[in-house]
mmCIF file of C-alpha atoms in Angstrom:
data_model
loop_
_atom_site.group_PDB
_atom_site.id
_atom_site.type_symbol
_atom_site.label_atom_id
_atom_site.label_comp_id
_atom_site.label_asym_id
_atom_site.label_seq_id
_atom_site.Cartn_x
_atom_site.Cartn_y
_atom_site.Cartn_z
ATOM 1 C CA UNK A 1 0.000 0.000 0.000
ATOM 2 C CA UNK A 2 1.234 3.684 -0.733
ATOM 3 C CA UNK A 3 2.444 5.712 2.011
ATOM 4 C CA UNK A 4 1.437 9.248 2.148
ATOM 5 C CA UNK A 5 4.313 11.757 2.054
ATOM 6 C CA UNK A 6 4.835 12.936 5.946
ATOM 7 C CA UNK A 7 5.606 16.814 4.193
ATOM 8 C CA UNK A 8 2.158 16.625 2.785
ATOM 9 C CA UNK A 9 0.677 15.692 5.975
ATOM 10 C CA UNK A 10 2.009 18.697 7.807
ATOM 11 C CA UNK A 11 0.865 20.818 5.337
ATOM 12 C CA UNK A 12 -2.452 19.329 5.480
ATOM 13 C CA UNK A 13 -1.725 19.936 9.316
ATOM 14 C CA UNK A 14 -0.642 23.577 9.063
ATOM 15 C CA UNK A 15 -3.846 24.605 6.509
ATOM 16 C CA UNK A 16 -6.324 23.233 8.785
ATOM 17 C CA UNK A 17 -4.622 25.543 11.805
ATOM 18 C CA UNK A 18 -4.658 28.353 9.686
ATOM 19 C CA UNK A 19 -8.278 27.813 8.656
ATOM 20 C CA UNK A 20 -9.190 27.650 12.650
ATOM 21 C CA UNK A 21 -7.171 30.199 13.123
ATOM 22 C CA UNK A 22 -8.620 32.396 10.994
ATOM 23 C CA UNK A 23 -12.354 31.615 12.534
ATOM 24 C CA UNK A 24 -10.623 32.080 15.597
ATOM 25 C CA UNK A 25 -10.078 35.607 14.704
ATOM 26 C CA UNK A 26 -13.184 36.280 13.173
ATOM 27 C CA UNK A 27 -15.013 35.316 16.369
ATOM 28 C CA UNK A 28 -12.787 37.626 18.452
ATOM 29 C CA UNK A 29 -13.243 40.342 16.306
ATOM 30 C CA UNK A 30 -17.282 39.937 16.554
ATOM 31 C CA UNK A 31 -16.912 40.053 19.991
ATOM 32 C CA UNK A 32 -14.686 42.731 20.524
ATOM 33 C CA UNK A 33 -16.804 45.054 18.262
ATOM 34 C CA UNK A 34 -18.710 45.572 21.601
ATOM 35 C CA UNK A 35 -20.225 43.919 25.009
ATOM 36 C CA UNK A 36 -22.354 41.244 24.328
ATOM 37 C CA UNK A 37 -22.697 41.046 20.787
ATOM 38 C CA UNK A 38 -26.128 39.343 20.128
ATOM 39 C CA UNK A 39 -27.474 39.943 23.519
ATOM 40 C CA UNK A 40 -27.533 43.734 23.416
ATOM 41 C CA UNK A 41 -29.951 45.343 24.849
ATOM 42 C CA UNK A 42 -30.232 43.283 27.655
ATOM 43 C CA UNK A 43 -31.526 45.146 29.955
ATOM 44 C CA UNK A 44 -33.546 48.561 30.266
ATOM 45 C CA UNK A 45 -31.687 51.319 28.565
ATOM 46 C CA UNK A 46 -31.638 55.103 30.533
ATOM 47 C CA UNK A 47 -32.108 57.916 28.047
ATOM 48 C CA UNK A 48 -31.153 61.388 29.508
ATOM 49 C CA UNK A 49 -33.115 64.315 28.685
ATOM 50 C CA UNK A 50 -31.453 67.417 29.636
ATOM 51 C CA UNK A 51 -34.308 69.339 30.726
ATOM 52 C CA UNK A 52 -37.014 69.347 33.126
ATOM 53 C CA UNK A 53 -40.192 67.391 32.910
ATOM 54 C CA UNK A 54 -43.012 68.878 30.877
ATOM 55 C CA UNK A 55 -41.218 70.863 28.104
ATOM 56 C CA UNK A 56 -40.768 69.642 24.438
ATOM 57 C CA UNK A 57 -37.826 68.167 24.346
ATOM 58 C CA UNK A 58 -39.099 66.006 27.411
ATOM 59 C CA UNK A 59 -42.312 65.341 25.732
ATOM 60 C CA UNK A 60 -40.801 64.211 22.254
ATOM 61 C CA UNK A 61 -38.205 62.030 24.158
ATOM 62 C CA UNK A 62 -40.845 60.453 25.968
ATOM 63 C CA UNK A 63 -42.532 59.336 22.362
ATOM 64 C CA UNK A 64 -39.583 58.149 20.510
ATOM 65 C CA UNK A 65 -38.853 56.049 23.561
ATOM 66 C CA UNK A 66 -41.876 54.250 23.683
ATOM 67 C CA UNK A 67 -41.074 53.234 19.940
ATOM 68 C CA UNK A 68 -37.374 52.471 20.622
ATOM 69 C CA UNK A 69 -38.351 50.126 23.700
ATOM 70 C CA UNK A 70 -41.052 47.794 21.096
ATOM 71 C CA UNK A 71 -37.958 47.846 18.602
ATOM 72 C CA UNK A 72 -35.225 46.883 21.404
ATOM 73 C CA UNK A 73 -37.318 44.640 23.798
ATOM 74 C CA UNK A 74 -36.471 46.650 26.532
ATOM 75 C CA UNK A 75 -37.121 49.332 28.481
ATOM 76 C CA UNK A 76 -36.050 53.225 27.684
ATOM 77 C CA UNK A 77 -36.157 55.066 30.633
ATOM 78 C CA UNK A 78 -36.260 58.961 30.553
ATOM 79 C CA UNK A 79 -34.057 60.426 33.108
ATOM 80 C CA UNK A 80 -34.439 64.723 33.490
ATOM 81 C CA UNK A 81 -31.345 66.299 34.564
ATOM 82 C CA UNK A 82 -31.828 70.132 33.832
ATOM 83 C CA UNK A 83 -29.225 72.954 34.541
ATOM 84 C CA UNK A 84 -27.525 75.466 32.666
ATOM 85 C CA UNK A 85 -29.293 75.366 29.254
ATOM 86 C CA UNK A 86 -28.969 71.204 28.848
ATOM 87 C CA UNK A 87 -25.619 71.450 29.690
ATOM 88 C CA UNK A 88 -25.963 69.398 33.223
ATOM 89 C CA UNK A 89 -27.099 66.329 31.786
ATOM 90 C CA UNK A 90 -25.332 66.492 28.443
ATOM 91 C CA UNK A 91 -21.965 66.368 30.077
ATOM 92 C CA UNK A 92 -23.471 63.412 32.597
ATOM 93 C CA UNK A 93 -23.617 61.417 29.545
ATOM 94 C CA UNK A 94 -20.286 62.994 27.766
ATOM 95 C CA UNK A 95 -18.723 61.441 30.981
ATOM 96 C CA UNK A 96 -20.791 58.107 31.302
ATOM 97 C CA UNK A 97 -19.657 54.583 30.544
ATOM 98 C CA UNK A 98 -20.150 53.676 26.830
ATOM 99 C CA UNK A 99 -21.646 50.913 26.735
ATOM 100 C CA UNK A 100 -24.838 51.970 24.967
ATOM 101 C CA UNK A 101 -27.013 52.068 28.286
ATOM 102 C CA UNK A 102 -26.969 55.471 28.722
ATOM 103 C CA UNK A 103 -28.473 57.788 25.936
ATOM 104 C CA UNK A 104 -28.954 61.607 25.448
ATOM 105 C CA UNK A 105 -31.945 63.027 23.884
ATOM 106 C CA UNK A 106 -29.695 66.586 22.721
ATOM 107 C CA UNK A 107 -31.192 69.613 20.859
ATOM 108 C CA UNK A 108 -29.900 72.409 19.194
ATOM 109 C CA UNK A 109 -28.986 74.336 22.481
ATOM 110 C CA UNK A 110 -26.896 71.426 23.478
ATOM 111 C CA UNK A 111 -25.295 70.379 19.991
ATOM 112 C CA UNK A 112 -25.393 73.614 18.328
ATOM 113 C CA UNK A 113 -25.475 76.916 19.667
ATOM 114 C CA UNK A 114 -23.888 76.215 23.263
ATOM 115 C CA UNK A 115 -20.434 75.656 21.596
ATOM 116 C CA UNK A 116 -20.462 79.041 20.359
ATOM 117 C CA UNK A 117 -22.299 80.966 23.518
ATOM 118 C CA UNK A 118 -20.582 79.580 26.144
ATOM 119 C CA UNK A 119 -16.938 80.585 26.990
ATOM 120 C CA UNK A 120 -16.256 77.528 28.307
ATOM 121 C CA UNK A 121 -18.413 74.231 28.003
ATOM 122 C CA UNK A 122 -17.896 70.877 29.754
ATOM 123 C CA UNK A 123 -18.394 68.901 26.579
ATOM 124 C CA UNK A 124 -17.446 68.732 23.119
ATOM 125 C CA UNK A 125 -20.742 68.430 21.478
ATOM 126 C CA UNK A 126 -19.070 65.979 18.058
ATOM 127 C CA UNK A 127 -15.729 64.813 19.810
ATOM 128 C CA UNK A 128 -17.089 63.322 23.003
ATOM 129 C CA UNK A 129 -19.762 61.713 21.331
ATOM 130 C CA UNK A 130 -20.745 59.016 18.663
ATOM 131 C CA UNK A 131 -24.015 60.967 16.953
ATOM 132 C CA UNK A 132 -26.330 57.967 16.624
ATOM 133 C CA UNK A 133 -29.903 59.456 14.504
ATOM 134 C CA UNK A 134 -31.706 63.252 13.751
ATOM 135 C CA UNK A 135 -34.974 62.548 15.514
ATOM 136 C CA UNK A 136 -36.749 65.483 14.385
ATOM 137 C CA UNK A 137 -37.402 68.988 13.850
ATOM 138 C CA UNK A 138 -39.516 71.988 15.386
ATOM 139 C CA UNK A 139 -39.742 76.028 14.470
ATOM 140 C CA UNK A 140 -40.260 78.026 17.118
ATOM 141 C CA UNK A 141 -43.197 80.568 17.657
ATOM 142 C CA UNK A 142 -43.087 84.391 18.772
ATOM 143 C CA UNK A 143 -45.887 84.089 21.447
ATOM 144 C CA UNK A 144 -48.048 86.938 23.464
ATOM 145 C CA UNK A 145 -50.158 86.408 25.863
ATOM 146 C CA UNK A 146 -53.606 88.378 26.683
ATOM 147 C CA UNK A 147 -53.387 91.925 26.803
ATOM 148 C CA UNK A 148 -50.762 92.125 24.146
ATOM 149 C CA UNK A 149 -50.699 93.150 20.578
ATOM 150 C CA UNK A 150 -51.069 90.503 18.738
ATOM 151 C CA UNK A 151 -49.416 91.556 15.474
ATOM 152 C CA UNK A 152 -45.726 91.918 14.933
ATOM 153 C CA UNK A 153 -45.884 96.163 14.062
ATOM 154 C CA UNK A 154 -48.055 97.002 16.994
ATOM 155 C CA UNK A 155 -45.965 94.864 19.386
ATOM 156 C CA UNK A 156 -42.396 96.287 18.488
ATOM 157 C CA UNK A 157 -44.072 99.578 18.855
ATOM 158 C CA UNK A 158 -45.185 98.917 21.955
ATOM 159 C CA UNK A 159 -41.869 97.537 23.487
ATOM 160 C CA UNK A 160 -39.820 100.451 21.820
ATOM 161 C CA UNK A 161 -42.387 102.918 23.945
ATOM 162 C CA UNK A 162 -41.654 101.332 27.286
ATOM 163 C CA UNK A 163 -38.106 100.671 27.095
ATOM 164 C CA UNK A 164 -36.619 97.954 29.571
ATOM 165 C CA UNK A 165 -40.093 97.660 31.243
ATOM 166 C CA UNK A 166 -41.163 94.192 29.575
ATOM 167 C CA UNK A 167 -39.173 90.959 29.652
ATOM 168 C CA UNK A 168 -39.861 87.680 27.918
ATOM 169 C CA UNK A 169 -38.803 83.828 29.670
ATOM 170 C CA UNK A 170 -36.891 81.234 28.303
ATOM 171 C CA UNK A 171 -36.164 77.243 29.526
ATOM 172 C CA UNK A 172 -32.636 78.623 30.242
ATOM 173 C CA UNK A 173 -29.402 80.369 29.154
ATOM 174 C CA UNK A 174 -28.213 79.632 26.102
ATOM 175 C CA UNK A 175 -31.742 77.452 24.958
ATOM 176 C CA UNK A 176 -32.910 78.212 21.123
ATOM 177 C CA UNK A 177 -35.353 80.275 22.549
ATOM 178 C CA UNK A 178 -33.342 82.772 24.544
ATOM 179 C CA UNK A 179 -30.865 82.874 21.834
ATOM 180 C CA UNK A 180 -33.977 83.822 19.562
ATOM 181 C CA UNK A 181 -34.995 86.732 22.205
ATOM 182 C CA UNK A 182 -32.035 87.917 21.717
ATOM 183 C CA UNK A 183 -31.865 87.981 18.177
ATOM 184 C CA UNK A 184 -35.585 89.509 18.145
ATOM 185 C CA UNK A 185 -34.109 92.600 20.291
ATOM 186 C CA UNK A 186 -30.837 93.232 17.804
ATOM 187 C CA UNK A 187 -33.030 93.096 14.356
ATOM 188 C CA UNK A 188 -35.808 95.029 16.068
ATOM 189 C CA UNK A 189 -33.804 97.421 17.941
ATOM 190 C CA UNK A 190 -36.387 96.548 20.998
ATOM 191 C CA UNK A 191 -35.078 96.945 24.834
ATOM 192 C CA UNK A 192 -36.611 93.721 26.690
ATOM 193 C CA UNK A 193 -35.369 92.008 29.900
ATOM 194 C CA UNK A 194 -34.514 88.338 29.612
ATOM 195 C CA UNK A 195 -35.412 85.939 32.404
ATOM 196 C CA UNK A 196 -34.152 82.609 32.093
ATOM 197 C CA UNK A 197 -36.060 79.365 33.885
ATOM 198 C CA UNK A 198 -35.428 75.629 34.420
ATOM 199 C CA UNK A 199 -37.236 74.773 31.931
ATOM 200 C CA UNK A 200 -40.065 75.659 29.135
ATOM 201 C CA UNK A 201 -42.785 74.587 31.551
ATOM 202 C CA UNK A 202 -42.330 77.187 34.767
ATOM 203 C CA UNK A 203 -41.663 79.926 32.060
ATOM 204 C CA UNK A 204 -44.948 79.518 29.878
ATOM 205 C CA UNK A 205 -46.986 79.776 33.510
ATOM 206 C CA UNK A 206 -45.681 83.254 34.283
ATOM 207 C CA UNK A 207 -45.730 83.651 30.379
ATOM 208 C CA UNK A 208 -49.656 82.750 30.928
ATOM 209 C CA UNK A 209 -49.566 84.484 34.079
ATOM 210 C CA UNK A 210 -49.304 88.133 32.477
ATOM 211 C CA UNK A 211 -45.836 88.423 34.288
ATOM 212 C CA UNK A 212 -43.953 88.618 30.610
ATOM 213 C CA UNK A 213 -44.730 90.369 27.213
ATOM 214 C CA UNK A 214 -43.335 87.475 24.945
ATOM 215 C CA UNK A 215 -42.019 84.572 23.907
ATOM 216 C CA UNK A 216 -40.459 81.795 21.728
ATOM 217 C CA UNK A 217 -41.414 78.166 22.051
ATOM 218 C CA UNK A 218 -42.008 75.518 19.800
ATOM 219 C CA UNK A 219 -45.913 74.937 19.555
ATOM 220 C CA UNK A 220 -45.911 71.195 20.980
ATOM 221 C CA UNK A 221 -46.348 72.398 24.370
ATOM 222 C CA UNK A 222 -48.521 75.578 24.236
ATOM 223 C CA UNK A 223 -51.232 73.937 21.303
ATOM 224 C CA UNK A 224 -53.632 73.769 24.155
ATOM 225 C CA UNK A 225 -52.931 77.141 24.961
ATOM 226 C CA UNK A 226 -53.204 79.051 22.012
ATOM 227 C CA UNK A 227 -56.370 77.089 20.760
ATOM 228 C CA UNK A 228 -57.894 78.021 24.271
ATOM 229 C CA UNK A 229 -57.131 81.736 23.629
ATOM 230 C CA UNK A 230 -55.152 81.766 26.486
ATOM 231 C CA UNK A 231 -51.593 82.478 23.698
ATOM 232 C CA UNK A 232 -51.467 84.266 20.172
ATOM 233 C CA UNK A 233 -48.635 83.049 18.013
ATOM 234 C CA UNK A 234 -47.746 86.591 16.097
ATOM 235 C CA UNK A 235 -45.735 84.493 13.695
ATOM 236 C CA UNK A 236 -43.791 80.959 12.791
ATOM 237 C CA UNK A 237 -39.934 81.202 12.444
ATOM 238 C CA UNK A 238 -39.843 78.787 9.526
ATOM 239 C CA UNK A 239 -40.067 79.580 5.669
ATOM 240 C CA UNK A 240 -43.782 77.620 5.304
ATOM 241 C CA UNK A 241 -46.625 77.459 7.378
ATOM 242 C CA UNK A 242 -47.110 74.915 10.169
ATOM 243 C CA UNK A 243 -49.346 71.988 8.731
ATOM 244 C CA UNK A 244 -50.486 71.642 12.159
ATOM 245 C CA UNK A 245 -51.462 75.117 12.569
ATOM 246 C CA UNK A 246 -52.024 76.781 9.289
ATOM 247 C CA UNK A 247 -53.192 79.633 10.267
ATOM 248 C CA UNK A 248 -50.288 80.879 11.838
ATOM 249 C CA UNK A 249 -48.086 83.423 9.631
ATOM 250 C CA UNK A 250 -44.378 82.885 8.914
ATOM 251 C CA UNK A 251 -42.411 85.642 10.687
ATOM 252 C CA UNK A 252 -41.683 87.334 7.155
ATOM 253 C CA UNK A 253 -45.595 87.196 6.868
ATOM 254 C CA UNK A 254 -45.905 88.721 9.746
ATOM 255 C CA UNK A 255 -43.263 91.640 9.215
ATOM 256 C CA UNK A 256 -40.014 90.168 9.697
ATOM 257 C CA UNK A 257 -38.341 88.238 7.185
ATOM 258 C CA UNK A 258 -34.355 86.030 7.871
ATOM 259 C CA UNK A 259 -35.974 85.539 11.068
ATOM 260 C CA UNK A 260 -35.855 81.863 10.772
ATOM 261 C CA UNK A 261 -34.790 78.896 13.251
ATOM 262 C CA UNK A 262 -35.999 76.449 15.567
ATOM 263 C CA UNK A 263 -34.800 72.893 17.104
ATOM 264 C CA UNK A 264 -33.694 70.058 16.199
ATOM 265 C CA UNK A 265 -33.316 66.238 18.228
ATOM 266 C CA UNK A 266 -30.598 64.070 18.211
ATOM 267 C CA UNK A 267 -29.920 60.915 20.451
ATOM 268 C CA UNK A 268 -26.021 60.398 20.772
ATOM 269 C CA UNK A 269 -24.290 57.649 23.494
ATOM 270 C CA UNK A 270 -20.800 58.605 24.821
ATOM 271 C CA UNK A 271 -17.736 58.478 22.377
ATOM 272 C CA UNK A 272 -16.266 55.033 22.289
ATOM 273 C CA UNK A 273 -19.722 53.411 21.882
ATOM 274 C CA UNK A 274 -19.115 50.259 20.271
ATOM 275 C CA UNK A 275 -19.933 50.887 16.432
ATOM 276 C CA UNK A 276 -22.562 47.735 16.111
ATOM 277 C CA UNK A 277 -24.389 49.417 19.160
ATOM 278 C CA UNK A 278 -24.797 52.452 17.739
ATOM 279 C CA UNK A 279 -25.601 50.823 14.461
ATOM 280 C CA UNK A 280 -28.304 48.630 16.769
ATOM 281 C CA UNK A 281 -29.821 52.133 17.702
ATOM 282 C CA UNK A 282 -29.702 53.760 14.356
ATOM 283 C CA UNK A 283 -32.075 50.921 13.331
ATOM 284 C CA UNK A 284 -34.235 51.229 16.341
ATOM 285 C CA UNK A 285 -34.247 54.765 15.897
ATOM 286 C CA UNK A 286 -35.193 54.816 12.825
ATOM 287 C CA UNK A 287 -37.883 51.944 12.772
ATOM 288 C CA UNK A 288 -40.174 53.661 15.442
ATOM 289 C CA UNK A 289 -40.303 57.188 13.301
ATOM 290 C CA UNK A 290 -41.254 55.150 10.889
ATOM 291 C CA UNK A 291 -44.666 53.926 12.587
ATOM 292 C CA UNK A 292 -47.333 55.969 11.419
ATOM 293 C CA UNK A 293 -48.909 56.027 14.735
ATOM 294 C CA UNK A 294 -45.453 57.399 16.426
ATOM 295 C CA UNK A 295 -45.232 59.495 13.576
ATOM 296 C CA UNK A 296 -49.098 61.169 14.631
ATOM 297 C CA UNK A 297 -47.798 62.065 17.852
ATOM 298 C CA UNK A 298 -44.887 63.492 16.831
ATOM 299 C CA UNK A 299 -46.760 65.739 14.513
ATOM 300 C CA UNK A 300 -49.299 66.586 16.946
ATOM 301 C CA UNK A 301 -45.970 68.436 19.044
ATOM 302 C CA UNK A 302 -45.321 70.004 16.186
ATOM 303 C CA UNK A 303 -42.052 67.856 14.975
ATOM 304 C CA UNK A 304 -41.391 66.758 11.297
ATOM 305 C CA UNK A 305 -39.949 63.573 11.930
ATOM 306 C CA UNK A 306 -36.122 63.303 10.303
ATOM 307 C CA UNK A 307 -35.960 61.084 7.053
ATOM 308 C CA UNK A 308 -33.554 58.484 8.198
ATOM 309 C CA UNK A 309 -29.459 59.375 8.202
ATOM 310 C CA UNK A 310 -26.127 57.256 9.060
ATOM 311 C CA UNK A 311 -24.417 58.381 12.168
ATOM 312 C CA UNK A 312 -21.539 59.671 10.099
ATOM 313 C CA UNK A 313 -24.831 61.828 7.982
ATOM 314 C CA UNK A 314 -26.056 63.024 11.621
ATOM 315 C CA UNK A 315 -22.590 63.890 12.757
ATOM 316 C CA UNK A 316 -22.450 65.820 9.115
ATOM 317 C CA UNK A 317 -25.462 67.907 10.032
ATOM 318 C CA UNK A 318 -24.299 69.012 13.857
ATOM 319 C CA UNK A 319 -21.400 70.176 12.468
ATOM 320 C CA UNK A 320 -23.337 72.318 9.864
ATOM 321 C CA UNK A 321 -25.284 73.389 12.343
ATOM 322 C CA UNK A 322 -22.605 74.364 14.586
ATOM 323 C CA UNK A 323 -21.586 76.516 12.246
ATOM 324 C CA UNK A 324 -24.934 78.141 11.581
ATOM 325 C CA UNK A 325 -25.529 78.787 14.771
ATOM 326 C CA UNK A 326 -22.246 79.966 15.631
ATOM 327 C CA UNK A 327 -23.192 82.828 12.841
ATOM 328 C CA UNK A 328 -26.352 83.897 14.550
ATOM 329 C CA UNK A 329 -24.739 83.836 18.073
ATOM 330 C CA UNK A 330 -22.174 86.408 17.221
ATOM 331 C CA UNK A 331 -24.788 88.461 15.324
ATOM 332 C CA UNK A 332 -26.989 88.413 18.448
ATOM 333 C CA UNK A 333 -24.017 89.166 20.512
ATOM 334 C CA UNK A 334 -25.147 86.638 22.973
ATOM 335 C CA UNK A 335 -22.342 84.999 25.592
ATOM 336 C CA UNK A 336 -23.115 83.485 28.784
ATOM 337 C CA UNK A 337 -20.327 82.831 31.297
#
């Protein structure tokens, strides 16, 4: 009988190591890519909104996670830390573990404009985090309550006769909307006292209370209000109409055109995030806007749900907007220490 040749045995020998050690390597390599591969989430995720309770960025979070949670098969739990204009709870998460547990639901305040109004900020809002999805977007509203003019002319006139007198509220230094008072009082030339709050909810009650002339808010939270009389929205600062509210005039409509802007949603996880978890998210993300049911509620806050985008397409757009913002902040001359 013929012998087999003892070289080609070890080479038989050495291919099949290399072939297990090759799917050796591949295994590894799925593993390492981040904490428990095919078991994540396994447990309930927290997702940090950094405002108070009860204004709109708490009340879209609070939708989006109840879609995310059906996707994932676990829980997403809203957690509120407030404080200086979302920067509390933005850096929380900046400085968490990343290990795709712990989300933030950021805005435009956090992402885009405090970069550029802050002299110093405890966060870098692109390098100390992976940008998972766009949620959404909202304009913002110039609101008066009852006893004010309701038209744009009559109400400038009536600030620039009482000068320093009135004041309008906002959730908090360096929010969209005190960044938009701000920009209302350099294009109109108006003097008006800023009074910043812990959030949109305790400034539309003294808003509603008579105790200030104006203000800018999205129109998720205050629907009730201006439907009930109780707010008149002088004009939209978008370049359409709100499909929501059609009646409501754009701000150029209304008397003052460039006067555009709003916010926007993000969810991001802290830099490091393993890139098939934030992939995992993306998805989630993406699936519940896509509901039409989610995507009802969403639109009854006023929010045009985001078409869906990569994280490297989300990360593209905070950096535009960065940049937009950081144009409008030094027009406004706004800085907060």
């Amino acid at each position: 009988m013929a012998r087999r040749h003892p070289h080609r045995r070890r080479e038989g020998g050495l291919t099949m190591r290399l072939i297990l050690a090759s799917l050796f390597a591949c295994v590894v390599g799925m593993l390492s890519d981040g904490p428990a591969f095919a078991q994540y989430p396994d447990k309930a995720l927290r997702m940090v909104v950094p405002f108070p309770p009860g204004g709109p960025t708490d009340l879209i979070a609070r939708v989006v996670a109840v879609g995310m949670a059906a996707d994932l098969g676990q829980q997403v739990i809203i957690d509120n830390k407030g404080g200086a204009g979302g920067n509390v709870g933005t850096e929380m998460v900046a400085k968490s573990k990343p290990d795709g547990y712990t989300l933030l639901f950021g805005t435009a305040a956090t992402h885009g404009i405090n970069i550029s109004l802050y002299k110093t900020l405890p966060y870098h809002p692109v390098k100390d985090f992976e940008l998972v999805a766009l949620v959404g977007l909202a304009p913002m509203a110039l609101l008066v309550p009852a006893g004010q003019p309701t038209n744009l002319p009559d109400l400038i006139a009536k600030l620039k006769a009482e000068p320093g007198k009135a004041s309008y509220p906002s959730s908090g230094n360096g929010t969209t909307n005190h960044l938009a008072g701000e920009l209302f009082k350099t294009r109109t030339g108006v003097d008006i006292l800023h009074v910043p709050y812990r959030g949109t909810g305790p400034a539309l009650q003294d808003l509603l209370a008579g105790r200030h002339a104006l203000m800018f808010a999205t129109l998720g939270p205050v629907m009730e209000n201006v439907r009930a009389g109780q707010l008149v929205p002088v004009g939209l600062m978008a370049d359409k109409r709100s499909t929501v509210m059609p009646d409501i005039p754009t701000m150029k409509e209304a008397g003052l055109a460039d006067f555009v802007g709003g916010t926007w949603n993000i969810i991001a996880v802290p830099a490091g995030t393993p890139a098939n978890i934030v992939r995992r998210l993306n998805t989630s993300i993406y699936k519940a806007l896509a509901d039409p049911t989610l995507g009802e509620r969403l639109k009854a806050l006023n929010v045009e749900a985001s078409e869906a985008l990569t994280p490297a397409e989300t990360k593209a757009f905070v950096e535009a907007e960065i940049e937009k913002w950081r144009k409008i902040v030094t027009m406004a001359g706004a800085q907060v220490d």
